Short mmCIF file of C-alpha atoms and ligand atoms in Angstrom, two decimals:
data_model
loop_
_atom_site.label_atom_id
_atom_site.label_comp_id
_atom_site.label_asym_id
_atom_site.label_seq_id
_atom_site.Cartn_x
_atom_site.Cartn_y
_atom_site.Cartn_z
CA MET A 1 6.30 1.98 30.10
CA ALA A 2 3.32 2.87 27.89
CA ASN A 3 5.65 2.96 24.87
CA ALA A 4 6.97 -0.50 25.63
CA ALA A 5 3.46 -1.94 25.99
CA TRP A 6 2.37 -0.34 22.73
CA ARG A 7 5.42 -1.71 20.91
CA LEU A 8 4.85 -5.15 22.38
CA ALA A 9 1.22 -5.23 21.32
CA ARG A 10 2.30 -4.62 17.71
CA ARG A 11 4.72 -7.55 17.54
CA SER A 12 3.58 -11.08 16.68
CA CYS A 13 3.12 -13.22 19.80
CA PRO A 14 4.81 -16.64 20.25
CA SER A 15 1.61 -18.64 19.81
CA TYR A 16 1.26 -17.17 16.32
CA LEU A 17 4.83 -18.24 15.57
CA GLN A 18 4.08 -21.80 16.68
CA VAL A 19 1.14 -21.89 14.29
CA LEU A 20 3.42 -20.64 11.56
CA HIS A 21 5.85 -23.47 11.89
CA MET A 22 3.01 -25.90 11.31
CA ASN A 23 2.09 -24.22 8.05
CA ARG A 24 4.93 -23.93 5.62
CA THR A 25 2.93 -23.71 2.39
CA ALA A 26 5.09 -21.75 -0.03
CA MET A 27 3.49 -18.63 -1.50
CA ARG A 28 6.33 -17.69 -3.84
CA ALA A 29 5.57 -18.62 -7.44
CA SER A 30 7.74 -21.44 -8.79
CA GLN A 31 9.07 -21.59 -12.36
CA LYS A 32 6.23 -24.04 -13.04
CA ASP A 33 3.61 -21.56 -11.71
CA PHE A 34 5.18 -18.91 -13.94
CA GLU A 35 4.97 -21.14 -17.03
CA ASN A 36 1.37 -22.05 -16.19
CA ALA A 37 0.56 -18.35 -15.83
CA MET A 38 2.08 -17.62 -19.27
CA ASN A 39 -0.15 -20.33 -20.75
CA GLN A 40 -3.15 -18.91 -18.87
CA VAL A 41 -2.47 -15.53 -20.50
CA LYS A 42 -2.18 -17.09 -23.98
CA LEU A 43 -5.52 -18.84 -23.44
CA LEU A 44 -7.46 -15.73 -22.39
CA LYS A 45 -10.57 -15.49 -24.50
CA LYS A 46 -10.97 -11.72 -24.05
CA ASP A 47 -8.36 -9.04 -24.76
CA PRO A 48 -7.33 -7.59 -21.36
CA GLY A 49 -6.49 -4.21 -22.97
CA ASN A 50 -3.20 -2.44 -23.66
CA GLU A 51 -2.52 -1.24 -20.13
CA VAL A 52 -2.72 -4.78 -18.72
CA LYS A 53 -0.72 -6.22 -21.63
CA LEU A 54 2.03 -3.70 -20.91
CA LYS A 55 2.01 -4.70 -17.23
CA LEU A 56 2.32 -8.37 -18.20
CA TYR A 57 5.13 -7.58 -20.64
CA ALA A 58 7.01 -5.58 -18.00
CA LEU A 59 6.63 -8.22 -15.29
CA TYR A 60 7.70 -10.95 -17.73
CA LYS A 61 10.86 -9.01 -18.71
CA GLN A 62 11.65 -8.17 -15.08
CA ALA A 63 11.10 -11.80 -13.99
CA THR A 64 13.31 -13.19 -16.74
CA GLU A 65 15.96 -10.48 -17.32
CA GLY A 66 15.86 -8.27 -14.21
CA PRO A 67 15.80 -4.43 -14.32
CA CYS A 68 15.24 -2.71 -17.68
CA ASN A 69 18.39 -3.06 -19.81
CA MET A 70 17.02 -1.72 -23.11
CA PRO A 71 18.24 1.65 -24.41
CA LYS A 72 15.44 4.22 -24.14
CA PRO A 73 13.57 4.36 -27.52
CA GLY A 74 13.05 7.71 -29.23
CA VAL A 75 9.86 9.69 -28.55
CA PHE A 76 8.33 8.80 -31.94
CA ASP A 77 8.84 5.05 -31.45
CA LEU A 78 5.57 4.97 -29.52
CA ILE A 79 5.10 1.23 -29.02
CA ASN A 80 8.64 0.49 -27.87
CA LYS A 81 8.61 3.64 -25.73
CA ALA A 82 5.43 2.41 -23.95
CA LYS A 83 7.05 -1.01 -23.40
CA TRP A 84 10.27 0.57 -22.14
CA ASP A 85 8.33 2.85 -19.76
CA ALA A 86 6.36 -0.11 -18.37
CA TRP A 87 9.49 -2.18 -17.78
CA ASN A 88 11.59 0.70 -16.48
CA THR A 89 8.86 1.62 -13.97
CA LEU A 90 9.52 -1.65 -12.14
CA GLY A 91 12.90 -0.27 -11.10
CA SER A 92 14.89 -2.75 -9.09
CA LEU A 93 11.94 -5.04 -8.29
CA PRO A 94 13.51 -8.47 -7.68
CA LYS A 95 12.95 -11.23 -10.25
CA GLU A 96 11.09 -13.45 -7.73
CA THR A 97 8.65 -10.66 -6.86
CA ALA A 98 8.06 -9.88 -10.54
CA ARG A 99 7.38 -13.57 -11.18
CA GLN A 100 4.91 -13.68 -8.27
CA ASN A 101 3.19 -10.48 -9.47
CA TYR A 102 2.95 -11.91 -13.00
CA VAL A 103 1.32 -15.08 -11.63
CA ASP A 104 -1.10 -13.02 -9.45
CA LEU A 105 -2.04 -10.78 -12.38
CA ALA A 106 -2.54 -13.71 -14.77
CA SER A 107 -4.68 -15.49 -12.21
CA SER A 108 -6.78 -12.39 -11.49
CA LEU A 109 -7.26 -11.90 -15.26
CA SER A 110 -8.42 -15.42 -15.86
CA SER A 111 -10.94 -15.16 -13.03
CA SER A 112 -12.25 -11.72 -14.06
CA LEU A 113 -12.21 -12.08 -17.86
CA GLU A 114 -13.36 -15.67 -18.22
CA SER A 115 -16.78 -17.10 -17.46
CA SER A 116 -17.84 -16.39 -13.88
CA SER A 117 -19.04 -20.01 -13.56
CA GLN A 118 -15.37 -21.04 -13.48
CA VAL A 119 -14.92 -19.26 -10.15
CA GLU A 120 -15.93 -21.39 -7.20
CA PRO A 121 -17.76 -19.37 -4.57
CA GLY A 122 -15.77 -19.01 -1.38
CA THR A 123 -12.36 -19.69 -2.93
CA ASP A 124 -10.49 -17.08 -4.98
CA ARG A 125 -12.54 -14.00 -5.79
CA LYS A 126 -11.43 -10.79 -7.45
CA SER A 127 -13.60 -7.71 -7.05
CA THR A 128 -13.85 -5.73 -10.21
CA GLY A 129 -15.08 -2.15 -10.39
CA TYR A 130 -11.89 -0.58 -9.03
CA GLU A 131 -9.73 1.66 -11.21
CA THR A 132 -6.85 2.22 -8.82
CA LEU A 133 -6.83 -0.98 -6.76
CA MET A 134 -6.75 -4.73 -7.18
CA VAL A 135 -8.90 -6.45 -4.57
CA THR A 136 -8.92 -10.20 -4.10
CA SER A 137 -10.32 -12.50 -1.45
CA GLU A 138 -8.79 -15.92 -0.91
CA ASP A 139 -8.08 -18.28 2.00
CA GLY A 140 -9.86 -15.98 4.45
CA ILE A 141 -7.71 -12.99 3.47
CA THR A 142 -8.90 -9.91 1.60
CA LYS A 143 -5.95 -8.32 -0.18
CA ILE A 144 -6.18 -4.68 -1.27
CA THR A 145 -3.35 -3.75 -3.64
CA LEU A 146 -2.62 -0.11 -4.49
CA ASN A 147 -2.36 -0.29 -8.25
CA ARG A 148 -0.92 2.84 -9.85
CA PRO A 149 2.66 1.57 -10.19
CA ALA A 150 3.54 4.08 -12.92
CA LYS A 151 2.83 6.85 -10.37
CA LYS A 152 4.53 4.98 -7.52
CA ASN A 153 1.03 4.25 -6.14
CA ALA A 154 0.41 7.92 -5.35
CA ILE A 155 -3.04 8.22 -3.76
CA ASN A 156 -5.30 10.33 -5.95
CA VAL A 157 -8.84 11.34 -4.97
CA GLU A 158 -10.28 8.29 -6.73
CA MET A 159 -7.93 6.00 -4.81
CA TYR A 160 -8.92 7.55 -1.45
CA HIS A 161 -12.56 6.77 -2.28
CA GLU A 162 -11.78 3.28 -3.58
CA ILE A 163 -9.71 2.36 -0.49
CA MET A 164 -12.62 3.44 1.74
CA ARG A 165 -15.03 1.37 -0.40
CA ALA A 166 -12.71 -1.66 -0.32
CA LEU A 167 -12.28 -1.40 3.47
CA LYS A 168 -16.03 -1.13 4.01
CA ALA A 169 -16.58 -4.20 1.81
CA ALA A 170 -13.77 -6.11 3.58
CA SER A 171 -15.25 -5.30 6.99
CA LYS A 172 -18.44 -7.11 5.92
CA ASP A 173 -17.09 -9.97 3.78
CA ASP A 174 -16.33 -13.48 5.05
CA SER A 175 -12.56 -12.96 5.30
CA SER A 176 -10.84 -12.99 8.71
CA ILE A 177 -8.04 -10.51 8.01
CA THR A 178 -7.34 -7.72 5.54
CA VAL A 179 -4.02 -6.87 3.93
CA LEU A 180 -2.93 -3.64 2.23
CA THR A 181 0.05 -3.68 -0.14
CA GLY A 182 1.39 -1.99 -3.28
CA ASN A 183 1.97 -3.14 -6.85
CA GLY A 184 5.37 -2.39 -8.40
CA ASP A 185 8.53 -1.12 -6.75
CA TYR A 186 6.84 1.33 -4.33
CA TYR A 187 4.37 0.72 -1.52
CA SER A 188 3.09 4.27 -2.04
CA SER A 189 4.49 7.73 -2.67
CA GLY A 190 1.73 9.20 -0.49
CA ASN A 191 -0.76 11.86 -1.43
CA ASP A 192 -0.89 12.46 -5.19
CA LEU A 193 0.38 16.02 -5.41
CA THR A 194 -1.78 16.67 -8.47
CA ASN A 195 -4.78 16.40 -6.09
CA PHE A 196 -4.02 20.02 -5.27
CA THR A 197 -4.30 21.21 -8.87
CA ASP A 198 -7.98 20.50 -9.47
CA ILE A 199 -9.42 23.73 -8.07
CA PRO A 200 -13.26 23.95 -7.78
CA PRO A 201 -15.27 27.14 -8.57
CA GLY A 202 -15.11 28.08 -4.86
CA GLY A 203 -11.32 28.45 -5.17
CA VAL A 204 -8.45 27.13 -3.07
CA GLU A 205 -10.33 27.59 0.21
CA GLU A 206 -13.08 25.25 -0.97
CA LYS A 207 -10.45 22.79 -2.22
CA ALA A 208 -8.72 22.79 1.18
CA LYS A 209 -12.05 22.32 2.98
CA ASN A 210 -13.10 19.40 0.74
CA SER A 211 -9.69 17.79 1.08
CA ALA A 212 -9.86 18.01 4.88
CA ILE A 213 -13.31 16.37 4.84
CA LEU A 214 -12.05 13.58 2.57
CA LEU A 215 -8.91 13.02 4.65
CA ARG A 216 -10.89 12.88 7.90
CA GLU A 217 -13.28 10.32 6.45
CA PHE A 218 -10.39 8.29 4.97
CA VAL A 219 -8.42 8.09 8.23
CA GLY A 220 -11.67 7.42 10.13
CA CYS A 221 -12.12 4.21 8.10
CA PHE A 222 -8.75 2.93 9.39
CA ILE A 223 -9.58 3.90 13.00
CA ASP A 224 -12.89 2.02 12.83
CA PHE A 225 -11.82 -1.00 10.77
CA PRO A 226 -13.07 -3.97 12.81
CA LYS A 227 -10.85 -6.88 11.67
CA PRO A 228 -7.07 -7.36 11.93
CA LEU A 229 -5.54 -5.05 9.34
CA ILE A 230 -2.04 -5.83 8.13
CA ALA A 231 0.28 -3.78 5.93
CA MET A 232 2.73 -5.56 3.62
CA VAL A 233 5.13 -2.75 2.85
CA ASN A 234 6.77 -4.00 -0.34
CA GLY A 235 8.89 -0.91 -1.06
CA PRO A 236 9.36 2.77 -0.15
CA ALA A 237 6.47 4.42 1.66
CA VAL A 238 5.93 8.17 1.83
CA GLY A 239 3.58 10.61 3.62
CA ILE A 240 0.11 9.40 4.44
CA SER A 241 0.96 5.81 3.50
CA VAL A 242 3.42 5.88 6.42
CA THR A 243 1.37 7.78 8.99
CA ILE A 244 -1.65 5.47 8.81
CA LEU A 245 0.62 2.50 9.60
CA GLY A 246 0.20 3.53 13.25
CA LEU A 247 -3.45 2.44 12.90
CA PHE A 248 -2.62 -1.05 11.53
CA ASP A 249 -2.46 -4.15 13.71
CA ALA A 250 0.76 -5.47 12.16
CA VAL A 251 3.22 -4.06 9.64
CA TYR A 252 5.50 -6.42 7.70
CA ALA A 253 8.17 -4.81 5.57
CA SER A 254 10.58 -5.84 2.86
CA ASP A 255 14.15 -4.74 3.55
CA ARG A 256 13.76 -2.52 0.42
CA ALA A 257 11.10 -0.45 2.22
CA THR A 258 11.81 3.01 3.59
CA PHE A 259 9.54 5.22 5.69
CA HIS A 260 9.49 8.94 4.98
CA THR A 261 7.18 11.70 6.24
CA PRO A 262 8.63 14.92 4.75
CA PHE A 263 5.82 17.17 6.00
CA SER A 264 7.96 20.21 6.81
CA HIS A 265 9.64 20.01 3.37
CA LEU A 266 6.15 20.14 1.87
CA GLY A 267 4.91 22.95 4.13
CA GLN A 268 2.47 20.49 5.72
CA SER A 269 1.85 18.93 9.11
CA PRO A 270 1.28 15.33 10.33
CA GLU A 271 -1.92 13.40 9.61
CA GLY A 272 -3.21 9.82 9.89
CA CYS A 273 -3.23 10.26 13.72
CA SER A 274 0.58 10.08 13.62
CA SER A 275 0.88 13.11 15.92
CA TYR A 276 -0.53 10.75 18.56
CA THR A 277 0.32 7.17 17.47
CA PHE A 278 3.97 7.82 16.53
CA LEU A 279 4.63 9.42 19.90
CA LYS A 280 3.18 6.37 21.64
CA ILE A 281 5.01 3.94 19.36
CA MET A 282 8.50 5.46 19.30
CA GLY A 283 8.49 8.21 21.92
CA PRO A 284 8.59 12.00 21.28
CA ALA A 285 12.26 12.32 20.31
CA LYS A 286 12.19 9.77 17.48
CA ALA A 287 8.69 10.80 16.39
CA THR A 288 9.84 14.42 16.08
CA GLU A 289 12.80 13.39 13.93
CA MET A 290 10.37 11.77 11.51
CA LEU A 291 7.35 14.06 11.62
CA VAL A 292 9.05 17.45 12.03
CA PHE A 293 12.53 16.98 10.52
CA GLY A 294 11.48 14.46 7.85
CA LYS A 295 14.08 11.81 8.71
CA LYS A 296 13.72 8.84 6.36
CA LEU A 297 13.92 5.49 8.17
CA THR A 298 15.15 2.21 6.74
CA ALA A 299 12.96 -0.83 7.35
CA GLY A 300 15.37 -1.98 10.07
CA GLU A 301 15.22 1.40 11.83
CA ALA A 302 11.42 1.49 11.59
CA CYS A 303 11.31 -1.99 13.14
CA ALA A 304 13.70 -1.01 15.94
CA GLN A 305 11.39 1.94 16.70
CA GLY A 306 8.26 -0.23 16.81
CA LEU A 307 6.53 1.12 13.68
CA VAL A 308 7.23 -2.13 11.82
CA THR A 309 6.46 -5.56 13.28
CA GLU A 310 9.11 -7.50 11.34
CA VAL A 311 11.42 -7.05 8.35
CA PHE A 312 12.10 -9.74 5.72
CA PRO A 313 14.72 -9.98 2.97
CA ASP A 314 13.03 -8.85 -0.23
CA SER A 315 13.78 -12.17 -1.92
CA THR A 316 11.65 -14.11 0.61
CA PHE A 317 9.25 -11.33 1.66
CA GLN A 318 6.19 -12.55 -0.25
CA LYS A 319 6.67 -16.20 0.63
CA GLU A 320 7.33 -15.69 4.33
CA VAL A 321 4.65 -13.12 4.96
CA TRP A 322 1.93 -15.00 3.06
CA THR A 323 2.75 -18.19 4.94
CA ARG A 324 2.28 -16.25 8.14
CA LEU A 325 -0.91 -14.52 7.01
CA LYS A 326 -2.48 -17.81 5.92
CA ALA A 327 -1.85 -19.18 9.40
CA PHE A 328 -3.35 -16.06 11.03
CA ALA A 329 -6.43 -16.36 8.82
CA LYS A 330 -7.11 -19.83 10.21
CA LEU A 331 -7.44 -18.52 13.77
CA PRO A 332 -11.02 -18.12 15.07
CA PRO A 333 -12.21 -14.89 13.37
CA ASN A 334 -14.57 -13.77 16.13
CA ALA A 335 -11.85 -14.05 18.76
CA MET A 336 -9.51 -11.93 16.61
CA ARG A 337 -12.21 -9.32 15.97
CA ILE A 338 -13.17 -9.11 19.64
CA SER A 339 -9.52 -8.89 20.78
CA LYS A 340 -8.97 -6.05 18.32
CA GLU A 341 -12.12 -4.33 19.63
CA VAL A 342 -10.85 -4.57 23.21
CA ILE A 343 -7.47 -3.09 22.22
CA ARG A 344 -8.88 -0.37 19.94
CA ASN A 345 -12.02 0.72 21.83
CA ARG A 346 -10.05 2.34 24.62
CA GLU A 347 -8.33 4.59 22.06
CA LYS A 348 -11.09 5.16 19.52
CA GLU A 349 -12.53 8.41 20.83
CA LYS A 350 -9.06 9.88 21.25
CA LEU A 351 -8.02 8.80 17.74
CA HIS A 352 -11.10 10.42 16.17
CA ALA A 353 -10.40 13.64 18.09
CA VAL A 354 -6.74 13.63 16.96
CA ASN A 355 -7.82 12.97 13.37
CA ALA A 356 -10.25 15.92 13.44
CA GLU A 357 -7.59 18.25 14.85
CA GLU A 358 -4.89 17.18 12.37
CA CYS A 359 -7.28 17.71 9.44
CA SER A 360 -8.29 21.14 10.61
CA VAL A 361 -4.63 22.22 10.98
CA LEU A 362 -3.86 20.81 7.51
CA GLN A 363 -6.77 22.70 5.97
CA GLU A 364 -4.92 25.90 6.94
CA ARG A 365 -1.49 24.54 5.94
CA TRP A 366 -2.65 23.70 2.39
CA LEU A 367 -3.38 27.41 1.88
CA SER A 368 0.11 28.48 3.01
CA ASP A 369 2.78 29.74 0.60
CA GLU A 370 5.15 27.08 1.97
CA CYS A 371 2.82 24.30 0.91
CA MET A 372 1.80 25.81 -2.43
CA ASN A 373 5.45 26.43 -3.40
CA ALA A 374 6.41 22.84 -2.55
CA VAL A 375 3.60 21.45 -4.72
CA VAL A 376 4.43 23.80 -7.61
CA ASN A 377 8.11 22.85 -7.36
CA PHE A 378 7.30 19.14 -7.56
CA LEU A 379 4.86 19.60 -10.44
CA SER A 380 7.32 21.75 -12.38
CA ARG A 381 9.94 19.02 -11.76
CA LYS A 382 12.08 21.39 -9.70
CA SER A 383 12.14 19.15 -6.64
CA LYS A 384 11.75 15.58 -5.52
CA LEU A 385 12.11 14.04 -2.11
C1 LIG B 1 -7.29 14.60 -0.05
C2 LIG B 1 -5.97 15.13 0.30
C3 LIG B 1 -5.37 14.41 1.45
C4 LIG B 1 -3.95 14.88 1.68
C5 LIG B 1 -3.27 14.03 2.69
C6 LIG B 1 -1.84 14.48 2.83
C7 LIG B 1 -0.87 13.64 2.78
C8 LIG B 1 0.55 14.08 2.91
C9 LIG B 1 1.48 13.27 2.09
O1 LIG B 1 1.24 12.17 1.67
S1 LIG B 1 2.95 14.05 1.81
C10 LIG B 1 3.80 13.03 0.63
C11 LIG B 1 3.52 13.48 -0.77
N1 LIG B 1 4.38 12.75 -1.65
C12 LIG B 1 5.49 13.26 -2.19
O2 LIG B 1 5.84 14.40 -1.95
C13 LIG B 1 6.23 12.37 -3.14
C14 LIG B 1 6.53 13.08 -4.43
N2 LIG B 1 7.27 12.19 -5.31
C15 LIG B 1 8.63 12.16 -5.37
O3 LIG B 1 9.32 12.86 -4.68
C16 LIG B 1 9.24 11.16 -6.31
O4 LIG B 1 8.30 10.92 -7.33
C17 LIG B 1 9.61 9.82 -5.61
C18 LIG B 1 10.80 10.07 -4.67
C19 LIG B 1 8.44 9.26 -4.84
C20 LIG B 1 10.03 8.79 -6.69
O5 LIG B 1 11.06 9.33 -7.49
P1 LIG B 1 11.53 8.53 -8.81
O6 LIG B 1 12.58 9.36 -9.45
O7 LIG B 1 11.84 7.14 -8.46
O8 LIG B 1 10.21 8.47 -9.73
P2 LIG B 1 9.47 9.67 -10.47
O9 LIG B 1 9.57 10.92 -9.69
O10 LIG B 1 9.91 9.70 -11.90
O11 LIG B 1 7.93 9.19 -10.36
C21 LIG B 1 7.34 8.34 -11.35
C22 LIG B 1 6.02 8.97 -11.72
O12 LIG B 1 5.19 9.01 -10.55
C23 LIG B 1 4.75 10.34 -10.30
N3 LIG B 1 4.63 10.54 -8.85
C24 LIG B 1 5.39 9.98 -7.89
N4 LIG B 1 4.94 10.37 -6.70
C25 LIG B 1 3.90 11.20 -6.89
C26 LIG B 1 3.03 11.91 -6.04
N5 LIG B 1 3.11 11.83 -4.70
N6 LIG B 1 2.08 12.66 -6.58
C27 LIG B 1 1.93 12.73 -7.92
N7 LIG B 1 2.73 12.07 -8.81
C28 LIG B 1 3.69 11.30 -8.28
C29 LIG B 1 5.85 11.20 -10.91
O13 LIG B 1 5.34 12.48 -11.17
C30 LIG B 1 6.16 10.42 -12.17
O14 LIG B 1 5.11 10.66 -13.08
P3 LIG B 1 5.45 10.91 -14.63
O15 LIG B 1 6.13 9.68 -15.11
O16 LIG B 1 4.10 11.14 -15.27
O17 LIG B 1 6.33 12.12 -14.66
#
């Protein structure tokens, strides 16, 4: 009974759907938008830097030709190798999504690199000052995009801090809802395994203690986030990027997305409050398959088990979800915030207690041979998921 209620609360209600039908503004970039974006890039007064130029090149190639079809250049052909790497990293990202990402990137560049007087207050704003994220605020929606596509959006220590900063800013800005998504072909490959290699003078014990403190604070930000928080899972999701989905208010997924929590393989244990939320969402048997045996779910399976609100074909994912989000963002913001408070407050104390317990168990796990061997194996390229 409790499971059914929890599942129901995570699905969009009919009145939202009615609103949707009234608002069919397309979000997918047209060929015209793409051409305008190419002109915007040509007209940039400031050089956006090589990393951004490579991203634009890769998205352009993917949008026009599809997945990388160039033979891999030799190691000494540095420029073509960098271009090949950038394009190849996009994997099987569909042309439409690449075109949309190109348009988004071009538009964020022209607002951040050109004169700030060109940006009207209250319309489209991009927050600079993030190394690992892109953060924009438009139409009442703050969008936080994980932006390390070359590393499959693995969450390094800097990204943990930046996500917390972006969430704190979003909780106070004038947007009604907040969206988290990923740039490139992955949503996120979870914790950056190189986080475990930067050992402080106090040794591995100090590292484990600091990591547990950081993780607890990070998950705490999701527990306490006051506005509707929506995940747009654009591709595969691994580890902590999956577990914290149980703390979101809605999860929309592309049919390319998969959901994988291989904690036992990595000698680790569940976090992100999943040892509590997943049991409530999908029941103990299915939660155990994921959290203990590391079963990878397709988007359809994750939806059937209540972790995902709705799945969309990848080709229409951006358009359909953004149409929906724009309609949500027009609902009275105080009513949404208060409704979320009523739903969340009952669980808050429990969630913080679960978070504390999970972090303390993990602090021990990170010092285990099982965990250290798994990290060393990944870093020495002996194993992948
Ligand atoms: C503060 C601490 C808090 C800790 C909280 C704990 C959280 C638990 C978890 O999140 S557990 C999950 C950890 N994640 C993983 O184990 C994923 C590891 N990655 C892989 O298995 C694969 O990379 C893949 C399956 C995600 C993708 O494989 P694919 O073959 O498509 O791509 P590559 O392997 O070539 O990856 C491209 C580059 O990205 C780097 N990379 C990918 N994931 C991670 C990662 N999690 N950590 C660090 N680096 C990652 C990969 O090394 C490649 O980089 P390179 O091009 O420089 O070699």
